[in-house]
Short mmCIF file of C-alpha atoms and ligand atoms in Angstrom, two decimals:
data_model
loop_
_atom_site.label_atom_id
_atom_site.label_comp_id
_atom_site.label_asym_id
_atom_site.label_seq_id
_atom_site.Cartn_x
_atom_site.Cartn_y
_atom_site.Cartn_z
CA MET A 1 0.01 0.13 0.00
CA ARG A 2 1.40 3.58 -1.24
CA LEU A 3 0.37 5.99 1.87
CA PRO A 4 1.35 9.39 1.04
CA TRP A 5 2.62 10.18 4.62
CA HIS A 6 5.52 7.28 4.70
CA THR A 7 7.00 8.88 1.56
CA VAL A 8 10.16 10.01 3.49
CA ALA A 9 10.38 6.77 5.17
CA PHE A 10 10.06 4.98 2.59
CA GLU A 11 12.78 6.87 0.13
CA LYS A 12 15.17 6.39 2.99
CA LEU A 13 14.53 2.36 3.14
CA LYS A 14 14.74 2.13 -0.72
CA LYS A 15 17.98 3.73 -0.38
CA MET A 16 19.46 0.99 1.63
CA ILE A 17 17.97 -1.35 -1.04
CA ASP A 18 19.93 0.52 -3.85
CA GLN A 19 22.84 0.85 -2.31
CA ASN A 20 23.11 -2.85 -0.50
CA HIS A 21 23.28 -1.08 2.97
CA LEU A 22 20.28 -2.88 4.11
CA PRO A 23 21.12 -3.60 7.92
CA HIS A 24 20.10 -7.07 9.71
CA ALA A 25 17.83 -5.83 11.97
CA LEU A 26 15.64 -2.79 11.10
CA LEU A 27 13.77 -0.75 13.64
CA ILE A 28 10.26 0.94 12.15
CA THR A 29 8.75 3.54 14.78
CA GLY A 30 5.39 5.46 15.04
CA ALA A 31 2.44 6.40 17.01
CA PRO A 32 0.07 3.53 16.79
CA GLN A 33 -2.00 3.28 13.75
CA MET A 34 0.82 5.40 11.48
CA GLY A 35 1.09 2.02 9.54
CA LYS A 36 4.27 0.64 10.49
CA PHE A 37 2.74 -2.60 9.42
CA GLU A 38 2.12 -1.12 6.00
CA LEU A 39 5.48 0.41 5.74
CA MET A 40 7.41 -3.00 6.38
CA GLN A 41 4.90 -4.79 4.07
CA ARG A 42 5.75 -2.15 0.93
CA LEU A 43 9.51 -2.70 2.11
CA VAL A 44 9.54 -6.49 2.26
CA GLN A 45 7.32 -6.40 -1.45
CA THR A 46 10.11 -3.90 -2.36
CA LEU A 47 12.80 -6.06 -1.70
CA LEU A 48 11.55 -9.69 -3.00
CA CYS A 49 9.44 -8.49 -6.05
CA GLN A 50 10.90 -8.90 -9.42
CA ASP A 51 9.49 -5.27 -10.60
CA GLN A 52 9.41 -3.20 -7.86
CA SER A 53 6.36 -4.01 -5.44
CA CYS A 54 4.06 -4.33 -8.50
CA GLY A 55 1.74 -5.49 -6.66
CA GLN A 56 0.20 -8.14 -8.58
CA CYS A 57 2.71 -10.95 -8.43
CA THR A 58 2.11 -13.83 -6.48
CA VAL A 59 5.04 -12.57 -4.09
CA CYS A 60 3.19 -9.23 -3.94
CA ARG A 61 -0.10 -10.83 -3.38
CA ALA A 62 1.28 -12.86 -0.56
CA ILE A 63 2.69 -10.55 1.49
CA ALA A 64 -0.76 -8.43 1.19
CA LYS A 65 -2.35 -11.23 2.19
CA ASP A 66 -1.06 -11.20 5.66
CA ASN A 67 -3.02 -9.48 8.40
CA PRO A 68 -1.72 -8.32 11.52
CA LYS A 69 -4.92 -8.68 13.43
CA GLU A 70 -5.08 -12.28 12.42
CA VAL A 71 -5.34 -14.63 15.58
CA LEU A 72 -1.98 -16.67 16.34
CA ASP A 73 -1.87 -19.91 16.22
CA THR A 74 -1.28 -20.71 20.03
CA SER A 75 0.46 -23.86 19.46
CA VAL A 76 3.11 -22.74 17.31
CA LEU A 77 3.63 -19.31 19.44
CA ILE A 78 4.49 -17.58 15.78
CA ARG A 79 3.10 -17.20 12.73
CA ARG A 80 4.04 -17.77 8.84
CA SER A 81 3.27 -15.37 6.17
CA HIS A 82 1.72 -16.38 3.16
CA TYR A 83 5.07 -16.00 1.71
CA PRO A 84 7.09 -18.85 2.89
CA ASN A 85 10.39 -17.38 4.21
CA MET A 86 8.63 -14.82 6.58
CA VAL A 87 7.30 -15.45 10.01
CA TYR A 88 5.67 -13.08 12.41
CA CYS A 89 6.17 -12.63 16.33
CA ARG A 90 3.56 -11.10 18.24
CA THR A 91 1.60 -10.86 21.14
CA GLU A 92 -0.86 -13.75 21.56
CA VAL A 93 -4.71 -13.44 21.47
CA ASN A 94 -6.57 -16.20 23.99
CA ASP A 95 -9.82 -17.87 23.13
CA ARG A 96 -11.91 -14.86 24.92
CA GLY A 97 -10.39 -12.48 22.13
CA VAL A 98 -8.25 -10.80 24.83
CA GLU A 99 -4.83 -9.71 23.63
CA SER A 100 -1.81 -10.61 26.01
CA LYS A 101 0.26 -7.57 27.34
CA ASN A 102 3.66 -9.05 26.52
CA ILE A 103 5.70 -10.84 23.74
CA ARG A 104 7.55 -14.12 25.97
CA ILE A 105 10.68 -15.42 25.86
CA ASP A 106 9.32 -18.92 24.41
CA GLN A 107 7.70 -17.04 21.70
CA ILE A 108 11.06 -15.13 20.82
CA ARG A 109 12.97 -18.27 20.88
CA THR A 110 10.63 -19.84 18.38
CA PHE A 111 10.59 -16.96 16.29
CA CYS A 112 14.98 -17.08 16.07
CA GLU A 113 15.08 -20.98 15.51
CA ALA A 114 12.48 -20.20 12.45
CA LEU A 115 15.02 -17.92 11.14
CA ASN A 116 17.97 -19.27 11.69
CA LYS A 117 17.33 -22.49 9.44
CA THR A 118 19.57 -22.81 6.77
CA ALA A 119 18.17 -21.42 3.53
CA ASP A 120 19.81 -19.97 0.25
CA ASP A 121 16.75 -17.10 0.12
CA LEU A 122 16.54 -14.06 2.37
CA GLN A 123 14.69 -15.16 5.49
CA ILE A 124 12.47 -12.12 7.13
CA GLY A 125 11.25 -12.06 10.69
CA VAL A 126 8.61 -9.23 11.85
CA LEU A 127 8.12 -8.63 15.52
CA PHE A 128 5.58 -6.36 16.70
CA TYR A 129 5.36 -4.71 18.64
CA ALA A 130 8.84 -4.67 19.96
CA ASP A 131 7.87 -2.16 23.09
CA GLN A 132 5.72 -5.17 24.30
CA MET A 133 8.88 -7.70 24.78
CA ASN A 134 9.32 -8.53 28.39
CA ALA A 135 12.65 -8.08 29.57
CA SER A 136 13.79 -12.02 29.17
CA ALA A 137 12.32 -12.01 25.83
CA ALA A 138 14.23 -8.92 24.66
CA ASN A 139 17.05 -10.28 26.17
CA SER A 140 16.93 -13.55 24.39
CA LEU A 141 16.70 -11.39 20.55
CA LEU A 142 19.86 -9.64 21.63
CA LYS A 143 21.71 -13.00 21.17
CA THR A 144 20.37 -13.23 17.73
CA LEU A 145 20.71 -9.89 16.98
CA GLU A 146 24.60 -9.52 18.35
CA GLU A 147 25.04 -12.98 15.76
CA PRO A 148 23.72 -11.73 12.48
CA ARG A 149 23.42 -14.43 9.89
CA ASP A 150 23.69 -13.64 6.57
CA ASN A 151 20.60 -13.79 4.34
CA THR A 152 18.45 -13.08 7.65
CA LEU A 153 16.52 -9.66 8.26
CA ILE A 154 14.35 -9.20 11.33
CA ILE A 155 11.84 -6.03 11.20
CA LEU A 156 11.02 -4.49 14.69
CA LEU A 157 7.98 -2.50 14.83
CA ALA A 158 7.47 -0.19 17.95
CA HIS A 159 5.36 2.34 19.09
CA ASN A 160 7.46 4.14 21.56
CA PRO A 161 11.61 3.42 20.91
CA LYS A 162 12.35 4.46 24.76
CA ASN A 163 10.56 1.29 26.00
CA LEU A 164 13.12 -0.41 24.21
CA PRO A 165 16.58 -1.41 25.92
CA ALA A 166 19.49 0.26 24.41
CA THR A 167 21.40 -2.85 23.58
CA ILE A 168 18.66 -3.75 21.18
CA LEU A 169 18.47 0.12 19.67
CA SER A 170 21.73 -0.10 19.13
CA ARG A 171 22.01 -3.43 16.84
CA CYS A 172 19.07 -1.67 14.41
CA GLN A 173 18.75 0.99 12.24
CA SER A 174 15.48 2.83 12.46
CA VAL A 175 13.19 4.67 10.41
CA HIS A 176 10.38 6.73 11.91
CA LEU A 177 7.26 7.66 10.52
CA SER A 178 6.25 11.23 11.80
CA PRO A 179 2.88 12.54 12.39
CA ALA A 180 1.44 13.70 9.05
CA TYR A 181 -0.71 16.85 8.35
CA ASP A 182 0.48 17.49 4.68
CA GLU A 183 -1.55 18.32 1.86
CA GLU A 184 -1.17 14.98 0.09
CA THR A 185 -2.06 13.22 3.28
CA GLN A 186 -5.04 15.41 3.71
CA ALA A 187 -6.39 14.76 -0.32
CA TRP A 188 -5.36 10.78 0.52
CA LEU A 189 -8.00 10.98 3.67
CA LYS A 190 -10.51 12.82 1.80
CA GLY A 191 -10.59 10.08 -0.49
CA GLN A 192 -11.20 7.34 1.60
CA ILE A 193 -13.68 9.28 3.71
CA SER A 194 -15.61 9.97 0.90
CA GLN A 195 -16.08 6.30 0.33
CA ILE A 196 -17.65 5.80 4.28
CA GLN A 197 -19.62 8.93 4.70
CA ASN A 198 -20.74 11.79 2.37
CA GLU A 199 -20.66 14.67 4.97
CA ASP A 200 -18.49 17.18 4.73
CA PHE A 201 -15.24 17.17 7.08
CA ASP A 202 -12.80 19.40 7.82
CA ILE A 203 -10.28 17.30 7.28
CA ALA A 204 -6.86 19.32 8.84
CA GLN A 205 -8.99 19.62 11.82
CA LEU A 206 -9.78 15.92 11.90
CA LEU A 207 -5.67 15.15 11.34
CA GLU A 208 -5.46 17.73 14.58
CA ASN A 209 -7.45 15.91 16.53
CA THR A 210 -5.82 12.57 16.08
CA HIS A 211 -1.95 14.38 16.53
CA GLY A 212 -1.44 13.31 12.76
CA VAL A 213 -2.47 9.88 12.54
CA PRO A 214 -4.37 9.04 9.25
CA PHE A 215 -6.06 5.63 10.21
CA LYS A 216 -6.88 6.92 13.72
CA VAL A 217 -9.35 9.50 11.61
CA LEU A 218 -10.62 6.70 9.51
CA SER A 219 -11.48 4.52 12.45
CA GLU A 220 -12.86 7.28 14.45
CA LEU A 221 -15.21 8.00 11.32
CA SER A 222 -16.50 4.64 11.00
CA GLY A 223 -19.04 3.30 13.07
CA ASP A 224 -20.99 6.04 15.60
CA GLY A 225 -17.60 6.52 17.63
CA PHE A 226 -16.72 9.38 15.79
CA ILE A 227 -20.10 11.22 16.61
CA HIS A 228 -19.89 10.43 20.33
CA TYR A 229 -16.36 11.90 20.09
CA GLN A 230 -17.64 15.33 18.68
CA ASN A 231 -20.23 15.54 20.84
CA TRP A 232 -17.98 14.82 24.06
CA GLN A 233 -15.39 17.08 22.75
CA ASN A 234 -18.09 19.81 22.09
CA GLN A 235 -19.14 19.64 25.55
CA LEU A 236 -15.64 19.53 26.99
CA LEU A 237 -14.77 23.00 25.26
CA GLU A 238 -18.33 24.15 25.93
CA MET A 239 -17.34 23.81 29.87
CA VAL A 240 -14.34 25.67 29.83
CA ILE A 241 -15.99 29.00 28.74
CA HIS A 242 -19.07 28.49 30.71
CA PRO A 243 -17.89 26.34 33.98
CA THR A 244 -21.93 26.39 35.04
CA MET A 245 -22.29 23.47 32.20
CA LEU A 246 -20.30 20.98 34.08
CA GLY A 247 -24.03 20.00 36.22
CA GLN A 248 -25.52 19.55 32.43
CA VAL A 249 -23.24 17.35 30.88
CA GLN A 250 -25.01 14.55 28.49
CA ASP A 251 -23.81 11.12 27.76
CA PHE A 252 -20.59 10.76 30.27
CA GLU A 253 -21.67 8.18 32.56
CA GLY A 254 -20.33 4.90 31.60
CA ASN A 255 -18.16 6.67 29.30
CA GLU A 256 -15.66 8.00 31.46
CA VAL A 257 -12.55 6.61 29.95
CA GLU A 258 -13.56 7.65 26.48
CA ILE A 259 -14.15 11.23 28.05
CA LEU A 260 -10.57 11.39 29.77
CA ASN A 261 -9.05 10.41 26.17
CA CYS A 262 -11.27 12.94 24.84
CA LEU A 263 -10.17 15.73 27.07
CA GLN A 264 -6.41 14.60 26.85
CA ASN A 265 -6.25 14.72 23.12
CA LEU A 266 -7.81 18.76 23.99
CA VAL A 267 -5.20 19.64 26.45
CA ILE A 268 -2.25 17.99 24.24
CA GLU A 269 -3.49 20.07 21.49
CA ALA A 270 -4.00 23.20 23.50
CA ILE A 271 -0.03 22.44 25.06
CA ARG A 272 1.10 22.34 21.30
CA LEU A 273 -0.73 25.58 20.00
CA LYS A 274 0.64 27.24 23.05
CA SER A 275 4.07 26.27 22.37
CA LEU A 276 3.86 27.21 18.86
CA ASP A 277 2.40 30.47 19.76
CA HIS A 278 -0.51 29.29 17.04
CA GLU A 279 -4.34 29.52 16.67
CA GLY A 280 -6.17 25.87 15.72
CA GLY A 281 -9.24 25.07 14.45
CA LEU A 282 -11.21 25.29 17.57
CA VAL A 283 -12.27 28.58 18.39
CA GLU A 284 -12.91 27.76 22.27
CA LEU A 285 -9.51 26.19 22.53
CA ASN A 286 -7.88 28.93 20.96
CA GLN A 287 -9.62 31.14 23.85
CA VAL A 288 -8.23 28.98 26.73
CA VAL A 289 -4.89 28.61 25.08
CA LYS A 290 -4.86 32.63 25.26
CA THR A 291 -5.51 32.74 28.94
CA VAL A 292 -4.20 29.66 30.50
CA LYS A 293 -0.77 28.65 32.46
CA SER A 294 1.39 26.53 30.54
CA ASP A 295 2.37 24.68 33.81
CA PHE A 296 -1.53 24.14 34.45
CA LEU A 297 -2.03 22.36 31.35
CA PHE A 298 1.24 20.34 31.89
CA ARG A 299 -0.22 18.90 35.35
CA LEU A 300 -3.95 18.76 34.28
CA LEU A 301 -2.56 16.17 31.12
CA ASP A 302 -0.33 14.45 33.87
CA ASP A 303 -3.34 14.20 36.04
CA ILE A 304 -5.26 12.83 32.93
CA TYR A 305 -2.54 10.21 32.27
CA HIS A 306 -2.96 9.19 35.98
CA ALA A 307 -6.67 9.16 35.86
CA ILE A 308 -6.65 6.71 32.91
CA SER A 309 -4.29 4.31 34.31
CA LEU A 310 -6.14 4.39 37.40
CA SER A 311 -9.18 3.26 35.67
CA LYS A 312 -8.12 -0.36 35.43
CA THR A 313 -8.12 -0.83 39.16
CA ASN A 314 -11.18 -0.34 41.29
CA VAL A 315 -10.90 3.11 41.72
CA ASN A 316 -13.97 5.20 41.60
CA ILE A 317 -13.53 6.57 37.97
CA LYS A 318 -16.75 8.78 38.00
CA LEU A 319 -15.78 10.52 40.94
CA LEU A 320 -12.02 11.19 39.55
CA LEU A 321 -13.15 12.08 36.01
CA ASP A 322 -15.54 14.99 38.22
CA ASN A 323 -12.46 16.18 39.57
CA VAL A 324 -10.53 16.45 36.54
CA LEU A 325 -13.15 18.10 35.02
CA ILE A 326 -13.55 20.61 37.63
CA VAL A 327 -10.26 21.46 37.00
CA TRP A 328 -10.42 21.74 33.80
CA SER A 329 -13.62 23.80 33.63
CA HIS A 330 -11.69 26.42 35.58
CA ILE A 331 -8.62 25.76 34.21
CA THR A 332 -8.29 29.80 32.96
CA HIS A 333 -9.16 31.04 35.96
CA LEU A 334 -7.38 29.09 38.41
CA GLN A 335 -5.08 30.51 41.12
CA ARG A 336 -3.89 27.54 41.96
CA TYR A 337 -3.58 23.78 41.07
CA PRO A 338 -5.18 21.58 43.30
CA GLN A 339 -4.21 18.46 44.09
CA ILE A 340 -6.45 15.73 41.96
CA THR A 341 -5.09 12.54 41.68
CA LYS A 342 -3.37 10.99 44.70
CA THR A 343 -0.29 8.85 43.92
ZN1 ZN B 401 5.09 -8.06 -7.46
#
């Protein structure tokens, strides 16, 4: 798949291939839903296809058929690609559809064994997401990275390289997918959106809301998730201008975590606008940015992160959200920042 916001990263990879400098281990990083898997697919197609990732030949089609979300066969711990010389390693999804948090050492061992077999053709192993490996899994992978074999390419996909051990990072060449706000990406999104909805959306604004993650725009637009999101966002913006609104919110109960996520996006956007001294597409948010103290935004963001992480415990999330919202609705005229979440 050719995606406009992949151009820079892909050119970097293409140069490595053309100059015969492709490393044994490659790390592709970027926020969730930036399309790291798709970039990896395009790279592998470019490497293997006789006709520069034509998209039509047996190899190209085999690789395009691989689906990252497909359930793993638990008895083998790793998954084979439709292309015979390629394997995947990822977190397991159990019978009830729950995804495990970590990639374990036994999975990494099986993955490395599959790659270490003798073969003439290039053996490719894709690991995602590398930042989900637990410490022993990472150690085990390191051994393979330290003794690279010819004819082997390991591609690690990771949301955040900061979560990877420095020892692994130093063994990989990395390529990063940056958030995209450019016109080409907007045009691509416009084409995609017209296939799901007829309404006229402000594409630039949608990209701002998702911090430049085009696939996130699409997933938020499909289904009624987006309508809810817009409604919550409007109410959150309303209450920061009219704090009395706080008592009249609708549709917040039962959606506490989603509201916190929505507010988190607004606060991040406010911080971004404040630091750039810019105006954004949301009139109310621009008003907040003008008068609010940066320090308060950062502290609120911390509290939101903390509240979201506490939501997985048996904390009273409704009360926690209420406290966060009291601060948010008064953020422009607070004298001192109060304590919301206790650590
Ligand atoms: Zn092809």
